Amino acid sequence: MPSWWKRIALATAAVAGITGLAGGTYYLLTRRPLSKNDETLYLTGLHEQVEIITDAYGVPHIYANNEDDLYFAQGYVHARERLWQMEMNRRLISGRLSEIVGSVALEVDRFSRRLGMHRSATAELQRLPAHEQRVLEAYARGVNVFIERNSHRLPIEFTLLRIKPEPWQPVHTIQWAKLMAWNLGGNWETELIRARLVAQVGVERAMKLEAGYDPTHPLIIPPGVAYQGINTGLLEQYQQIKQLSGFGMMGASNNWVVDGTKSNTGAPILCNDPHLGQAAPSIWFECHLVSGDVDVVGVSFPGSPGIIIGHNQHIAWGVTNAISDVEDLYIEKFNPDNPHQYEYQGTWEDAQIVREEIVVKGVKEPVVEEVRITRHGPILTHMPPLTSAHQASENAPELPLAIRWVGLDQCKIISSIFKLNRATNWEEFRTAMRDWDIPPQNVVYADRNGNIGYIMAGAIPIRAHGQGLLPSPGWTGDYEWIGQIPFEELPQIYNPEQHFIVTANNRVIDDNYPHYITHEWLNGYRAQRIRDLLTQKEHLSLADMATIQADQYALPARAIVPHMLRIAAKTELASAAQRILGEWDYVLSPESVGATLYTTFLRKLEYIVFSAVLGSDQTFIYNYLGVGDNILAPQNGYASRSKPLLIRLLNEQDDSWFATSEIANGPKNWHDALEVTLQATLEELQERLGNDITRWEYGAVHKMSYNHPLGAIKPLDRLFNRGPFPVGGDIDTVNMGASMANAPETVITVPSFRQIVDLANLRNSLSIHAPGQSGHPASHHYDDFIPLWRAVKHHPMLFERAAIENNAEGMLLMYPN
């Protein structure tokens, strides 16, 4: 069955006649949008001259005399290189994909309209301080001037789809910030999966499967709730949004910082590598902004002004997802005689009704989506028909679920970024972090005075009752949010005694912390491995930091491989496999045969062990192992969390785990489970890779591609896509290469950006992302970063004007018209 995006691409091809385009036409359409290396422009909307020097790596260095012109120019450059990406994201957020691709995108649009990020962004714009509004307007002017000047040489995607971009508006930037926060959240999806677990296997078994959850904390079903009719279609729509935005899968990351006592430079070194899905073009865009007290370099998001991760003249910072629980689902009771009313504490309250009209290409009349909004937020499920309301309510196949999400209430991160880009010390950094509300992040800090620090920044709710692990009854009033964790009480560290700080989406607080953040931290293997490497040497260099970013040592393998070696080898192939594993160094490199054996065995063992409790429903088992509900977004919030539980079960080997298994001919004890797993591992690899075990290299069954949405059909795949490339790592290695249990050969999450900042000498700082800076497939900067990224090499983060001019590729001069 083709993927959702492939269906869109095929629909697009049918409308635009894509498949009949000749090579010469490709060349014309792709070369025409490219800008000249050296150019002088006279532009309406500028106040003074702006210089933009693009270096040999495609990174623009923008020099402006005032702030308005600085962000005008950044908007212009973003549009020049990534206009299609920006157009795609704003249509996705506001539920307007169907306008350009037809009814195939209708369900995603309906979900977006119900969620209402576009509505909340409009409200947030009015609350922004005047300074931030002015900056967003300047940025939007830059985007729009580019669109106006290039209306006849737009990126090829616009030509193929036969559309024109509308003017960019400040609200579109806020929409993007909310989409970023939404995609790095996702706790609500684990609530749905956990509710399905409870409904299918019962509370007691569901508790056994909660890896990392304190067993002394009961998993309580709120009174009056039955978890039947959970709408898994919601997950499909959510995951489509996640993939289409470019975030793809897991919002995981690594960051760490050491002070001068741990570095060979005598000053801090700060590193960061956020883990996201790879796509063409990259979600990141490197940029350098210079004007007045602003001199900051790093990565930005096309569609937003400022620098998200990077350094200025004084400080550096890096972020990882804090995995905070900032979303709750509420089951609402609607009046059977009036579906516009819902119950709250014994009385009927009127829901806010929003009429959303969705224009669908090829359909005469717009599709109307009536959105019901309660005190807990919008109802994510479809509204029942207004006719036969009582019957529709009684026979509804799904629970009416409202979502409470911090991001629908506020979005001050725009202010935070502007303050962060200017911060010169720890206190100014903390001031900036006060406004960082969505998404909550672990932010590490270093400055040129030798200080290091950490703040978990974000708006994290305080609940009156419970922890929001399951959808809660909305009608009782017992599960309301009663505030947010005060900034001063968020986890923070400054100049710790151990002289370094590491975060990798792991648990960062102990049981003495007074507030609930989440119990869904990712496992701690990556964080532990980074700590181990940081403490192996007394003093660390920039090269050592690059080596850590490249590390593919699998800590869980140290606990699992000994069990593999104790299985009785009944064939020569099994003996050969055990010999290889016995000599294996636990490194998941693309060339490793041991890595192939280990990862295949682990995947099969997880399935066998957890199916003993979950039953024979393959989709359900894969959901628990982190596999999403559709092919488009193959990962959910459960990914990586069952590994510690599996290792504990392996070490205990309590055969009662299999006692209640209903799997026909399934193993009834651990001895049989391990033997069956090894046999199945060897059979699969022999079938896929042949009889010569020495040729079973990991990279042959573990590959990554950079895919463009329109590259889902031929011949556009040759134009837009890059790869596949053999890669190493897995979900638990520092250099991540995560794939899912149902598609182990396809790598879906990797380090999307790598940064190493030398606070002793900023000119030595390094960075890399892939595939490249440009979104135009005919540009050499479309994919020129791929070789560097694959080798875990970097390019210099050019920061001083002289070095920038010595490595210049072109100069764009802007003058007021």
Short mmCIF file of N, CA, C and O in Angstrom, two decimals, residues 553-653:
data_model
loop_
_atom_site.label_atom_id
_atom_site.label_comp_id
_atom_site.label_asym_id
_atom_site.label_seq_id
_atom_site.Cartn_x
_atom_site.Cartn_y
_atom_site.Cartn_z
N TYR A 553 28.67 3.30 20.29
CA TYR A 553 28.78 2.21 21.26
C TYR A 553 27.41 1.95 21.87
O TYR A 553 26.75 2.86 22.37
N ALA A 554 26.99 0.70 21.87
CA ALA A 554 25.65 0.33 22.35
C ALA A 554 25.73 -0.18 23.79
O ALA A 554 26.06 -1.35 24.02
N LEU A 555 25.44 0.68 24.75
CA LEU A 555 25.49 0.27 26.16
C LEU A 555 24.58 -0.92 26.47
O LEU A 555 24.98 -1.84 27.19
N PRO A 556 23.33 -0.97 25.96
CA PRO A 556 22.48 -2.12 26.28
C PRO A 556 23.07 -3.45 25.82
O PRO A 556 22.76 -4.50 26.39
N ALA A 557 23.90 -3.41 24.78
CA ALA A 557 24.48 -4.66 24.27
C ALA A 557 25.34 -5.35 25.31
O ALA A 557 25.45 -6.58 25.32
N ARG A 558 25.96 -4.59 26.20
CA ARG A 558 26.78 -5.20 27.24
C ARG A 558 25.95 -6.09 28.15
O ARG A 558 26.46 -7.06 28.71
N ALA A 559 24.66 -5.76 28.30
CA ALA A 559 23.79 -6.57 29.15
C ALA A 559 23.10 -7.69 28.38
O ALA A 559 22.77 -8.73 28.96
N ILE A 560 22.91 -7.51 27.08
CA ILE A 560 22.12 -8.47 26.30
C ILE A 560 22.99 -9.53 25.64
O ILE A 560 22.63 -10.72 25.62
N VAL A 561 24.15 -9.16 25.11
CA VAL A 561 24.99 -10.12 24.39
C VAL A 561 25.40 -11.32 25.25
O VAL A 561 25.41 -12.46 24.76
N PRO A 562 25.76 -11.15 26.53
CA PRO A 562 26.10 -12.34 27.34
C PRO A 562 24.99 -13.38 27.34
O PRO A 562 25.28 -14.59 27.36
N HIS A 563 23.74 -12.97 27.31
CA HIS A 563 22.63 -13.93 27.23
C HIS A 563 22.63 -14.63 25.88
O HIS A 563 22.30 -15.83 25.79
N MET A 564 23.00 -13.92 24.82
CA MET A 564 23.07 -14.53 23.50
C MET A 564 24.17 -15.59 23.44
O MET A 564 24.01 -16.63 22.78
N LEU A 565 25.25 -15.33 24.14
CA LEU A 565 26.38 -16.27 24.11
C LEU A 565 26.11 -17.54 24.91
O LEU A 565 26.77 -18.56 24.70
N ARG A 566 25.16 -17.50 25.83
CA ARG A 566 24.86 -18.68 26.65
C ARG A 566 23.82 -19.60 26.01
O ARG A 566 23.54 -20.68 26.53
N ILE A 567 23.26 -19.20 24.87
CA ILE A 567 22.30 -20.06 24.18
C ILE A 567 23.04 -21.23 23.53
O ILE A 567 24.09 -21.04 22.91
N ALA A 568 22.53 -22.42 23.67
CA ALA A 568 23.17 -23.59 23.08
C ALA A 568 23.16 -23.49 21.56
O ALA A 568 22.09 -23.36 20.94
N ALA A 569 24.33 -23.51 20.95
CA ALA A 569 24.45 -23.42 19.49
C ALA A 569 24.20 -24.79 18.88
O ALA A 569 24.96 -25.73 19.10
N LYS A 570 23.16 -24.89 18.07
CA LYS A 570 22.78 -26.19 17.51
C LYS A 570 23.19 -26.35 16.05
O LYS A 570 22.98 -27.41 15.46
N THR A 571 23.75 -25.28 15.48
CA THR A 571 24.21 -25.35 14.09
C THR A 571 25.56 -24.65 13.99
O THR A 571 25.96 -23.87 14.87
N GLU A 572 26.27 -24.93 12.89
CA GLU A 572 27.54 -24.26 12.66
C GLU A 572 27.34 -22.75 12.49
O GLU A 572 28.17 -21.95 12.91
N LEU A 573 26.21 -22.37 11.87
CA LEU A 573 25.92 -20.95 11.69
C LEU A 573 25.74 -20.27 13.05
O LEU A 573 26.24 -19.15 13.26
N ALA A 574 25.06 -20.94 13.97
CA ALA A 574 24.87 -20.37 15.30
C ALA A 574 26.21 -20.23 16.02
O ALA A 574 26.47 -19.24 16.70
N SER A 575 27.07 -21.23 15.87
CA SER A 575 28.41 -21.17 16.49
C SER A 575 29.21 -20.01 15.91
O SER A 575 29.90 -19.29 16.63
N ALA A 576 29.13 -19.82 14.59
CA ALA A 576 29.86 -18.72 13.95
C ALA A 576 29.34 -17.37 14.45
O ALA A 576 30.13 -16.44 14.70
N ALA A 577 28.02 -17.28 14.61
CA ALA A 577 27.44 -16.04 15.12
C ALA A 577 27.93 -15.75 16.53
O ALA A 577 28.27 -14.60 16.86
N GLN A 578 28.01 -16.77 17.37
CA GLN A 578 28.47 -16.55 18.74
C GLN A 578 29.96 -16.21 18.79
O GLN A 578 30.38 -15.43 19.64
N ARG A 579 30.73 -16.77 17.86
CA ARG A 579 32.15 -16.38 17.81
C ARG A 579 32.30 -14.90 17.46
O ARG A 579 33.11 -14.17 18.05
N ILE A 580 31.49 -14.45 16.50
CA ILE A 580 31.54 -13.03 16.11
C ILE A 580 31.10 -12.15 17.27
O ILE A 580 31.74 -11.12 17.58
N LEU A 581 30.03 -12.53 17.93
CA LEU A 581 29.54 -11.74 19.06
C LEU A 581 30.52 -11.73 20.22
O LEU A 581 30.66 -10.73 20.92
N GLY A 582 31.21 -12.83 20.42
CA GLY A 582 32.19 -12.90 21.50
C GLY A 582 33.36 -11.95 21.30
O GLY A 582 34.00 -11.53 22.27
N GLU A 583 33.65 -11.62 20.05
CA GLU A 583 34.76 -10.72 19.74
C GLU A 583 34.29 -9.30 19.42
O GLU A 583 35.10 -8.40 19.20
N TRP A 584 32.98 -9.10 19.44
CA TRP A 584 32.41 -7.80 19.04
C TRP A 584 32.70 -6.75 20.09
O TRP A 584 32.67 -7.00 21.30
N ASP A 585 32.93 -5.51 19.65
CA ASP A 585 33.26 -4.39 20.54
C ASP A 585 32.04 -3.57 20.94
O ASP A 585 32.18 -2.50 21.54
N TYR A 586 30.83 -4.01 20.62
CA TYR A 586 29.57 -3.34 20.95
C TYR A 586 29.38 -2.02 20.20
O TYR A 586 28.57 -1.20 20.60
N VAL A 587 30.11 -1.83 19.13
CA VAL A 587 29.98 -0.62 18.31
C VAL A 587 29.08 -0.93 17.11
O VAL A 587 29.36 -1.87 16.35
N LEU A 588 28.05 -0.13 16.94
CA LEU A 588 27.10 -0.34 15.85
C LEU A 588 27.55 0.44 14.61
O LEU A 588 26.86 1.35 14.13
N SER A 589 28.69 0.08 14.07
CA SER A 589 29.20 0.73 12.87
C SER A 589 28.55 0.09 11.64
O SER A 589 28.11 -1.06 11.68
N PRO A 590 28.48 0.81 10.53
CA PRO A 590 27.87 0.24 9.32
C PRO A 590 28.58 -1.02 8.83
O PRO A 590 27.96 -1.85 8.15
N GLU A 591 29.86 -1.19 9.16
CA GLU A 591 30.63 -2.33 8.68
C GLU A 591 30.54 -3.54 9.60
O GLU A 591 31.04 -4.62 9.27
N SER A 592 29.89 -3.40 10.75
CA SER A 592 29.92 -4.44 11.78
C SER A 592 28.92 -5.56 11.51
O SER A 592 27.74 -5.31 11.26
N VAL A 593 29.39 -6.81 11.60
CA VAL A 593 28.49 -7.98 11.53
C VAL A 593 27.87 -8.21 12.90
O VAL A 593 26.69 -8.58 13.01
N GLY A 594 28.65 -7.99 13.97
CA GLY A 594 28.11 -8.14 15.31
C GLY A 594 26.91 -7.23 15.54
O GLY A 594 25.94 -7.61 16.20
N ALA A 595 26.97 -6.01 14.98
CA ALA A 595 25.85 -5.08 15.12
C ALA A 595 24.59 -5.62 14.46
O ALA A 595 23.48 -5.49 14.99
N THR A 596 24.76 -6.28 13.31
CA THR A 596 23.61 -6.86 12.61
C THR A 596 22.98 -7.97 13.44
O THR A 596 21.75 -8.04 13.59
N LEU A 597 23.80 -8.84 13.99
CA LEU A 597 23.30 -9.94 14.81
C LEU A 597 22.59 -9.43 16.05
O LEU A 597 21.49 -9.87 16.41
N TYR A 598 23.23 -8.48 16.74
CA TYR A 598 22.66 -7.95 17.99
C TYR A 598 21.33 -7.25 17.77
O TYR A 598 20.34 -7.52 18.46
N THR A 599 21.27 -6.33 16.81
CA THR A 599 20.05 -5.55 16.63
C THR A 599 18.89 -6.42 16.13
O THR A 599 17.74 -6.21 16.52
N THR A 600 19.19 -7.40 15.28
CA THR A 600 18.13 -8.29 14.81
C THR A 600 17.62 -9.17 15.94
O THR A 600 16.40 -9.36 16.10
N PHE A 601 18.53 -9.72 16.73
CA PHE A 601 18.14 -10.53 17.88
C PHE A 601 17.31 -9.71 18.86
O PHE A 601 16.26 -10.17 19.34
N LEU A 602 17.75 -8.52 19.16
CA LEU A 602 17.04 -7.66 20.11
C LEU A 602 15.63 -7.36 19.63
O LEU A 602 14.66 -7.43 20.41
N ARG A 603 15.49 -7.02 18.37
CA ARG A 603 14.17 -6.72 17.82
C ARG A 603 13.23 -7.90 17.94
O ARG A 603 12.07 -7.75 18.36
N LYS A 604 13.72 -9.09 17.63
CA LYS A 604 12.87 -10.27 17.69
C LYS A 604 12.56 -10.67 19.13
O LYS A 604 11.45 -11.12 19.44
N LEU A 605 13.54 -10.50 20.02
CA LEU A 605 13.30 -10.85 21.42
C LEU A 605 12.26 -9.93 22.04
O LEU A 605 11.38 -10.39 22.79
N GLU A 606 12.33 -8.64 21.74
CA GLU A 606 11.32 -7.71 22.26
C GLU A 606 9.92 -8.14 21.83
O GLU A 606 8.98 -8.14 22.63
N TYR A 607 9.79 -8.51 20.57
CA TYR A 607 8.48 -8.90 20.07
C TYR A 607 7.97 -10.15 20.80
O TYR A 607 6.82 -10.21 21.23
N ILE A 608 8.82 -11.13 20.93
CA ILE A 608 8.41 -12.39 21.57
C ILE A 608 8.06 -12.18 23.03
O ILE A 608 7.04 -12.67 23.53
N VAL A 609 8.89 -11.43 23.74
CA VAL A 609 8.68 -11.25 25.19
C VAL A 609 7.41 -10.45 25.46
O VAL A 609 6.59 -10.83 26.29
N PHE A 610 7.22 -9.35 24.76
CA PHE A 610 6.08 -8.49 25.09
C PHE A 610 4.78 -8.99 24.48
O PHE A 610 3.70 -8.69 25.00
N SER A 611 4.86 -9.80 23.42
CA SER A 611 3.62 -10.39 22.90
C SER A 611 3.04 -11.39 23.88
O SER A 611 1.83 -11.65 23.86
N ALA A 612 3.87 -11.92 24.78
CA ALA A 612 3.36 -12.84 25.79
C ALA A 612 2.36 -12.17 26.71
O ALA A 612 1.48 -12.83 27.28
N VAL A 613 2.46 -10.86 26.86
CA VAL A 613 1.52 -10.12 27.69
C VAL A 613 0.49 -9.38 26.85
O VAL A 613 -0.68 -9.32 27.21
N LEU A 614 0.91 -8.88 25.70
CA LEU A 614 0.03 -8.05 24.89
C LEU A 614 -0.90 -8.85 23.98
O LEU A 614 -1.91 -8.34 23.51
N GLY A 615 -0.56 -10.09 23.70
CA GLY A 615 -1.39 -10.90 22.83
C GLY A 615 -0.86 -10.98 21.42
O GLY A 615 0.28 -10.62 21.14
N SER A 616 -1.70 -11.40 20.51
CA SER A 616 -1.26 -11.70 19.15
C SER A 616 -1.50 -10.57 18.15
O SER A 616 -1.17 -10.71 16.98
N ASP A 617 -2.07 -9.45 18.60
CA ASP A 617 -2.33 -8.32 17.71
C ASP A 617 -1.00 -7.66 17.37
O ASP A 617 -0.42 -6.91 18.17
N GLN A 618 -0.51 -7.89 16.15
CA GLN A 618 0.81 -7.40 15.76
C GLN A 618 0.90 -5.88 15.82
O GLN A 618 1.88 -5.31 16.31
N THR A 619 -0.13 -5.20 15.33
CA THR A 619 -0.12 -3.74 15.34
C THR A 619 -0.04 -3.21 16.76
O THR A 619 0.70 -2.25 17.05
N PHE A 620 -0.78 -3.83 17.67
CA PHE A 620 -0.79 -3.40 19.07
C PHE A 620 0.60 -3.59 19.70
O PHE A 620 1.09 -2.73 20.43
N ILE A 621 1.23 -4.71 19.41
CA ILE A 621 2.57 -4.98 19.94
C ILE A 621 3.55 -3.93 19.43
O ILE A 621 4.34 -3.37 20.18
N TYR A 622 3.47 -3.65 18.13
CA TYR A 622 4.38 -2.66 17.56
C TYR A 622 4.11 -1.27 18.14
O TYR A 622 5.04 -0.47 18.33
N ASN A 623 2.83 -0.94 18.40
CA ASN A 623 2.53 0.34 19.05
C ASN A 623 3.28 0.45 20.37
O ASN A 623 3.87 1.49 20.68
N TYR A 624 3.24 -0.61 21.16
CA TYR A 624 3.93 -0.59 22.45
C TYR A 624 5.44 -0.46 22.27
O TYR A 624 6.12 0.17 23.09
N LEU A 625 5.98 -1.01 21.20
CA LEU A 625 7.42 -0.93 20.95
C LEU A 625 7.82 0.37 20.27
O LEU A 625 8.97 0.54 19.89
N GLY A 626 6.86 1.29 20.12
CA GLY A 626 7.19 2.61 19.61
C GLY A 626 6.80 2.86 18.18
O GLY A 626 7.07 3.94 17.64
N VAL A 627 6.15 1.90 17.53
CA VAL A 627 5.78 2.06 16.13
C VAL A 627 4.48 2.84 16.03
O VAL A 627 3.50 2.53 16.70
N GLY A 628 4.48 3.85 15.16
CA GLY A 628 3.28 4.65 14.96
C GLY A 628 2.21 3.88 14.22
O GLY A 628 2.43 2.79 13.70
N ASP A 629 1.02 4.49 14.15
CA ASP A 629 -0.12 3.80 13.57
C ASP A 629 -0.21 3.91 12.06
O ASP A 629 -1.14 3.41 11.45
N ASN A 630 0.73 4.64 11.43
CA ASN A 630 0.69 4.63 9.98
C ASN A 630 2.10 4.72 9.42
O ASN A 630 3.04 5.08 10.11
N ILE A 631 2.21 4.37 8.14
CA ILE A 631 3.53 4.28 7.51
C ILE A 631 4.22 5.62 7.41
O ILE A 631 5.43 5.71 7.30
N LEU A 632 3.43 6.71 7.47
CA LEU A 632 4.01 8.03 7.28
C LEU A 632 4.90 8.46 8.43
O LEU A 632 5.94 9.06 8.24
N ALA A 633 4.47 8.19 9.66
CA ALA A 633 5.24 8.60 10.84
C ALA A 633 5.43 7.37 11.71
O ALA A 633 4.60 7.05 12.55
N PRO A 634 6.53 6.65 11.53
CA PRO A 634 6.65 5.32 12.11
C PRO A 634 7.01 5.29 13.59
O PRO A 634 7.43 4.26 14.07
N GLN A 635 6.85 6.37 14.34
CA GLN A 635 7.32 6.37 15.72
C GLN A 635 6.34 7.07 16.63
O GLN A 635 5.71 8.05 16.27
N ASN A 636 6.17 6.53 17.85
CA ASN A 636 5.36 7.22 18.85
C ASN A 636 6.17 7.41 20.13
O ASN A 636 7.35 7.06 20.20
N GLY A 637 5.53 7.95 21.16
CA GLY A 637 6.24 8.31 22.38
C GLY A 637 6.73 7.14 23.20
O GLY A 637 7.46 7.34 24.19
N TYR A 638 6.35 5.91 22.85
CA TYR A 638 6.83 4.75 23.58
C TYR A 638 8.20 4.27 23.09
O TYR A 638 8.82 3.40 23.71
N ALA A 639 8.68 4.84 22.01
CA ALA A 639 9.95 4.39 21.43
C ALA A 639 11.08 4.53 22.44
O ALA A 639 11.19 5.54 23.12
N SER A 640 11.90 3.49 22.54
CA SER A 640 13.12 3.41 23.36
C SER A 640 12.86 3.15 24.83
O SER A 640 13.81 2.98 25.60
N ARG A 641 11.59 3.11 25.25
CA ARG A 641 11.35 3.07 26.69
C ARG A 641 11.30 1.67 27.27
O ARG A 641 11.37 1.50 28.49
N SER A 642 11.16 0.63 26.43
CA SER A 642 11.01 -0.73 26.95
C SER A 642 12.34 -1.45 27.15
O SER A 642 12.37 -2.51 27.77
N LYS A 643 13.44 -0.87 26.67
CA LYS A 643 14.73 -1.56 26.74
C LYS A 643 15.17 -1.87 28.17
O LYS A 643 15.54 -3.02 28.48
N PRO A 644 15.14 -0.92 29.11
CA PRO A 644 15.53 -1.25 30.49
C PRO A 644 14.64 -2.34 31.11
O PRO A 644 15.13 -3.18 31.86
N LEU A 645 13.35 -2.32 30.79
CA LEU A 645 12.45 -3.35 31.29
C LEU A 645 12.84 -4.71 30.73
O LEU A 645 12.88 -5.71 31.48
N LEU A 646 13.14 -4.78 29.46
CA LEU A 646 13.54 -6.05 28.86
C LEU A 646 14.80 -6.59 29.52
O LEU A 646 14.89 -7.79 29.81
N ILE A 647 15.78 -5.73 29.76
CA ILE A 647 17.03 -6.18 30.38
C ILE A 647 16.77 -6.68 31.80
O ILE A 647 17.34 -7.71 32.23
N ARG A 648 15.90 -6.00 32.53
CA ARG A 648 15.58 -6.47 33.88
C ARG A 648 14.91 -7.84 33.83
O ARG A 648 15.24 -8.75 34.60
N LEU A 649 13.98 -8.02 32.89
CA LEU A 649 13.32 -9.31 32.75
C LEU A 649 14.30 -10.39 32.34
O LEU A 649 14.23 -11.54 32.82
N LEU A 650 15.24 -10.05 31.46
CA LEU A 650 16.26 -11.02 31.04
C LEU A 650 17.11 -11.49 32.21
O LEU A 650 17.42 -12.68 32.33
N ASN A 651 17.48 -10.55 33.05
CA ASN A 651 18.33 -10.90 34.19
C ASN A 651 17.57 -11.72 35.22
O ASN A 651 18.13 -12.61 35.86
N GLU A 652 16.28 -11.43 35.38
CA GLU A 652 15.48 -12.18 36.36
C GLU A 652 15.07 -13.54 35.80
O GLU A 652 15.03 -14.53 36.55
N GLN A 653 14.70 -13.59 34.54
CA GLN A 653 14.24 -14.81 33.86
C GLN A 653 13.20 -15.56 34.68
O GLN A 653 13.30 -16.77 34.92
#
